[in-house]
Amino acid sequence: MRLRNKPWAKDFMAEHPEMLIMDSEGKKSHWAEEFGNPQPIHIEVGTGKGQFIIGMALANPSINYIGIEHFDNVIVSALEKAIEAGKPSNLRLLRANGEDLENIFADAEIDRVYLNFSDPWPKTRHEKRRLTHAKFLQKYEGILKPGGEIHFKTDNRSLFEYSLVSMTDYGMKLLSVSLDLHANMPEDNILTEYEEKFSSKGQPIYRLEAEYPIRKKI
């Protein structure tokens, strides 16, 4: 995907620190203080233009949400939408790289991870870049509370099958698997921008929920 340059993005982002965090330094272990309450925290890695995470925040005021996105020209669109939605107090956008999660969040600080329409990185040599590779599963496990969950959606069948195997091999328990989410769509499903686009073309949407095992400490 080619990103269109938005030279005004950085200034606009800097004007809204109450909604968008551009530097997570000092936030690790203190995210509850950032929100001002002890509510559960759910994160979306690769939040894109923000439709999903904003929708989740509006629908679930008793949960805090953090949408993580690496690209200024993308997250600024999420910021615009969040402002239009009234700046939900239980939502923060974070400009950061998903590679750095363990430097952003403390052990067991997060309750759930969402991965929506992640880049499939189809070439074998790029396998470790897939957000459901064991390398990333280990990162998520470190920041999630024991028994934490990953909820994953994609339109890419190959990535979905890869993710099923990757999570199973990692020792995770598959709680829910759907090969056509919209054929029997849950009432609480919040659509992403990509989900709307692909489903309108008749493309099936694949979804899974997976739970980490509660491992005994040595």
Short mmCIF file of C-alpha atoms in Angstrom, two decimals:
data_model
loop_
_atom_site.label_atom_id
_atom_site.label_comp_id
_atom_site.label_asym_id
_atom_site.label_seq_id
_atom_site.Cartn_x
_atom_site.Cartn_y
_atom_site.Cartn_z
CA MET A 1 0.00 0.00 0.00
CA ARG A 2 1.39 3.37 -1.02
CA LEU A 3 0.90 6.00 1.66
CA ARG A 4 0.03 9.50 0.56
CA ASN A 5 2.18 12.10 2.24
CA LYS A 6 0.36 14.47 4.58
CA PRO A 7 2.80 17.24 5.49
CA TRP A 8 0.35 18.67 8.03
CA ALA A 9 0.02 15.39 9.93
CA LYS A 10 2.75 15.85 12.57
CA ASP A 11 1.57 19.31 13.62
CA PHE A 12 -2.05 18.15 13.82
CA MET A 13 -1.06 15.10 15.88
CA ALA A 14 1.00 17.23 18.26
CA GLU A 15 -2.05 19.41 18.91
CA HIS A 16 -4.00 16.51 20.42
CA PRO A 17 -1.89 14.83 23.15
CA GLU A 18 -5.07 14.01 25.05
CA MET A 19 -5.99 11.56 22.29
CA LEU A 20 -2.78 10.60 20.52
CA ILE A 21 0.45 9.64 22.27
CA MET A 22 3.50 10.13 20.08
CA ASP A 23 6.09 9.01 22.64
CA SER A 24 5.34 6.15 25.03
CA GLU A 25 8.35 6.77 27.25
CA GLY A 26 7.32 6.61 30.88
CA LYS A 27 3.96 4.96 30.11
CA LYS A 28 5.06 1.38 30.78
CA SER A 29 3.35 0.12 33.95
CA HIS A 30 1.36 3.39 34.09
CA TRP A 31 -1.36 2.94 31.47
CA ALA A 32 -4.08 2.73 34.12
CA GLU A 33 -2.94 6.15 35.30
CA GLU A 34 -3.10 7.44 31.72
CA PHE A 35 -6.78 6.51 31.61
CA GLY A 36 -7.41 7.47 35.21
CA ASN A 37 -9.10 4.18 36.09
CA PRO A 38 -8.33 0.46 36.60
CA GLN A 39 -10.48 -0.82 33.73
CA PRO A 40 -9.23 -3.67 31.51
CA ILE A 41 -7.03 -2.56 28.62
CA HIS A 42 -7.39 -3.94 25.10
CA ILE A 43 -4.96 -3.04 22.31
CA GLU A 44 -5.11 -3.24 18.54
CA VAL A 45 -1.75 -3.73 16.83
CA GLY A 46 -1.94 -2.03 13.44
CA THR A 47 -5.03 0.10 14.01
CA GLY A 48 -4.97 1.69 10.55
CA LYS A 49 -7.53 4.45 10.13
CA GLY A 50 -9.16 3.59 13.44
CA GLN A 51 -12.72 2.56 12.61
CA PHE A 52 -12.53 -0.66 14.64
CA ILE A 53 -10.85 0.63 17.79
CA ILE A 54 -13.04 3.74 17.92
CA GLY A 55 -16.16 1.63 17.44
CA MET A 56 -15.06 -0.72 20.21
CA ALA A 57 -14.38 2.18 22.59
CA LEU A 58 -17.81 3.68 21.96
CA ALA A 59 -19.56 0.32 22.36
CA ASN A 60 -17.70 -0.71 25.53
CA PRO A 61 -17.14 2.24 27.89
CA SER A 62 -16.06 -0.08 30.73
CA ILE A 63 -12.95 -1.14 28.77
CA ASN A 64 -9.95 1.03 27.84
CA TYR A 65 -8.62 0.77 24.29
CA ILE A 66 -5.28 1.62 22.70
CA GLY A 67 -4.91 1.68 18.92
CA ILE A 68 -1.27 1.26 17.85
CA GLU A 69 -0.10 2.41 14.42
CA HIS A 70 3.39 3.07 13.10
CA PHE A 71 2.68 5.44 10.19
CA ASP A 72 1.87 9.12 10.68
CA ASN A 73 -0.08 9.36 7.44
CA VAL A 74 -2.39 6.56 8.62
CA ILE A 75 -2.82 7.24 12.33
CA VAL A 76 -3.66 10.87 11.65
CA SER A 77 -6.83 9.61 9.92
CA ALA A 78 -7.68 7.63 13.05
CA LEU A 79 -7.13 10.78 15.09
CA GLU A 80 -9.53 12.73 12.90
CA LYS A 81 -12.17 10.02 13.34
CA ALA A 82 -11.65 9.91 17.10
CA ILE A 83 -12.17 13.67 17.31
CA GLU A 84 -15.31 13.40 15.19
CA ALA A 85 -16.54 10.65 17.54
CA GLY A 86 -16.22 13.01 20.50
CA LYS A 87 -12.82 11.92 21.81
CA PRO A 88 -13.94 8.84 23.81
CA SER A 89 -12.27 9.03 27.23
CA ASN A 90 -11.53 5.28 27.17
CA LEU A 91 -9.52 5.51 23.94
CA ARG A 92 -5.92 6.41 23.18
CA LEU A 93 -4.06 6.23 19.89
CA LEU A 94 -0.39 5.42 20.08
CA ARG A 95 2.18 6.10 17.39
CA ALA A 96 4.51 3.15 17.84
CA ASN A 97 5.93 0.04 16.21
CA GLY A 98 4.44 -3.33 17.12
CA GLU A 99 7.98 -4.65 17.41
CA ASP A 100 8.40 -2.61 20.60
CA LEU A 101 5.45 -3.86 22.66
CA GLU A 102 7.56 -5.17 25.53
CA ASN A 103 9.10 -1.70 25.89
CA ILE A 104 5.69 -0.03 25.91
CA PHE A 105 3.71 -2.28 28.24
CA ALA A 106 4.65 -4.08 31.44
CA ASP A 107 4.17 -7.78 32.07
CA ALA A 108 0.48 -8.65 32.38
CA GLU A 109 -0.61 -5.03 31.83
CA ILE A 110 -2.92 -5.83 28.91
CA ASP A 111 -6.09 -7.95 28.82
CA ARG A 112 -6.59 -8.58 25.10
CA VAL A 113 -4.86 -8.08 21.74
CA TYR A 114 -6.69 -7.44 18.46
CA LEU A 115 -5.07 -8.10 15.09
CA ASN A 116 -7.18 -6.97 12.14
CA PHE A 117 -6.27 -7.40 8.47
CA SER A 118 -2.56 -7.50 9.13
CA ASP A 119 -0.10 -7.51 6.23
CA PRO A 120 0.09 -11.19 5.13
CA TRP A 121 3.77 -11.02 4.12
CA PRO A 122 3.22 -13.95 1.73
CA LYS A 123 6.86 -14.66 0.87
CA THR A 124 8.54 -17.32 3.00
CA ARG A 125 11.55 -15.12 3.66
CA HIS A 126 9.25 -12.57 5.29
CA GLU A 127 7.54 -15.07 7.61
CA LYS A 128 8.93 -13.48 10.78
CA ARG A 129 7.20 -10.21 9.89
CA ARG A 130 3.75 -11.76 10.14
CA LEU A 131 2.01 -10.57 13.29
CA THR A 132 0.99 -14.13 14.14
CA HIS A 133 4.52 -15.52 13.92
CA ALA A 134 5.81 -17.14 17.12
CA LYS A 135 8.10 -14.13 17.65
CA PHE A 136 5.08 -11.85 17.99
CA LEU A 137 3.01 -14.40 19.90
CA GLN A 138 5.75 -14.35 22.52
CA LYS A 139 5.63 -10.55 22.68
CA TYR A 140 1.86 -10.57 23.19
CA GLU A 141 2.08 -13.26 25.85
CA GLY A 142 4.57 -11.16 27.79
CA ILE A 143 2.26 -8.16 28.08
CA LEU A 144 -1.01 -10.06 28.47
CA LYS A 145 -2.45 -11.22 31.75
CA PRO A 146 -2.36 -15.01 32.26
CA GLY A 147 -4.92 -16.64 29.99
CA GLY A 148 -5.13 -13.51 27.82
CA GLU A 149 -6.63 -13.67 24.35
CA ILE A 150 -5.89 -12.70 20.77
CA HIS A 151 -8.79 -11.88 18.44
CA PHE A 152 -7.76 -11.99 14.79
CA LYS A 153 -9.56 -11.10 11.55
CA THR A 154 -8.33 -11.28 7.96
CA ASP A 155 -9.50 -11.70 4.39
CA ASN A 156 -6.38 -13.72 3.52
CA ARG A 157 -7.01 -17.47 3.66
CA SER A 158 -3.32 -18.39 3.58
CA LEU A 159 -2.50 -16.06 6.49
CA PHE A 160 -5.47 -17.39 8.43
CA GLU A 161 -4.38 -21.00 7.97
CA TYR A 162 -0.82 -20.04 8.90
CA SER A 163 -2.09 -18.31 12.04
CA LEU A 164 -4.15 -21.32 13.11
CA VAL A 165 -1.07 -23.52 12.91
CA SER A 166 1.23 -20.92 14.48
CA MET A 167 -1.02 -20.38 17.49
CA THR A 168 -1.70 -24.08 17.97
CA ASP A 169 2.01 -24.90 17.79
CA TYR A 170 2.65 -22.17 20.37
CA GLY A 171 0.31 -23.96 22.76
CA MET A 172 -2.67 -21.64 22.48
CA LYS A 173 -6.25 -22.84 22.71
CA LEU A 174 -8.57 -21.94 19.84
CA LEU A 175 -11.80 -20.68 21.39
CA SER A 176 -13.59 -19.72 18.18
CA VAL A 177 -12.89 -20.17 14.46
CA SER A 178 -15.00 -18.76 11.62
CA LEU A 179 -14.33 -19.29 7.93
CA ASP A 180 -17.09 -16.87 6.93
CA LEU A 181 -17.79 -14.41 9.72
CA HIS A 182 -20.47 -12.49 7.85
CA ALA A 183 -22.51 -15.60 7.09
CA ASN A 184 -23.55 -15.58 10.72
CA MET A 185 -22.17 -12.30 11.97
CA PRO A 186 -22.25 -11.66 15.74
CA GLU A 187 -24.27 -8.65 16.82
CA ASP A 188 -21.26 -7.16 18.57
CA ASN A 189 -18.92 -7.38 15.57
CA ILE A 190 -17.31 -4.02 14.82
CA LEU A 191 -16.24 -3.73 11.19
CA THR A 192 -12.89 -2.38 10.08
CA GLU A 193 -12.47 -0.33 6.91
CA TYR A 194 -10.94 -3.32 5.13
CA GLU A 195 -13.70 -5.61 6.37
CA GLU A 196 -16.35 -3.37 4.85
CA LYS A 197 -14.44 -3.21 1.57
CA PHE A 198 -13.77 -6.92 1.17
CA SER A 199 -17.09 -8.21 2.46
CA SER A 200 -18.98 -5.89 0.07
CA LYS A 201 -17.19 -7.72 -2.75
CA GLY A 202 -18.28 -11.10 -1.45
CA GLN A 203 -14.90 -11.98 0.04
CA PRO A 204 -15.26 -14.20 3.13
CA ILE A 205 -13.86 -12.81 6.36
CA TYR A 206 -11.93 -15.22 8.56
CA ARG A 207 -11.86 -14.78 12.31
CA LEU A 208 -10.47 -16.57 15.33
CA GLU A 209 -10.20 -16.14 19.06
CA ALA A 210 -7.28 -17.83 20.80
CA GLU A 211 -6.31 -18.06 24.46
CA TYR A 212 -2.84 -18.34 25.93
CA PRO A 213 -2.18 -21.21 28.33
CA ILE A 214 -1.61 -20.33 31.96
CA ARG A 215 1.98 -21.42 32.32
CA LYS A 216 3.50 -22.43 35.63
CA LYS A 217 6.39 -20.28 36.75
CA ILE A 218 9.63 -22.16 37.22
#
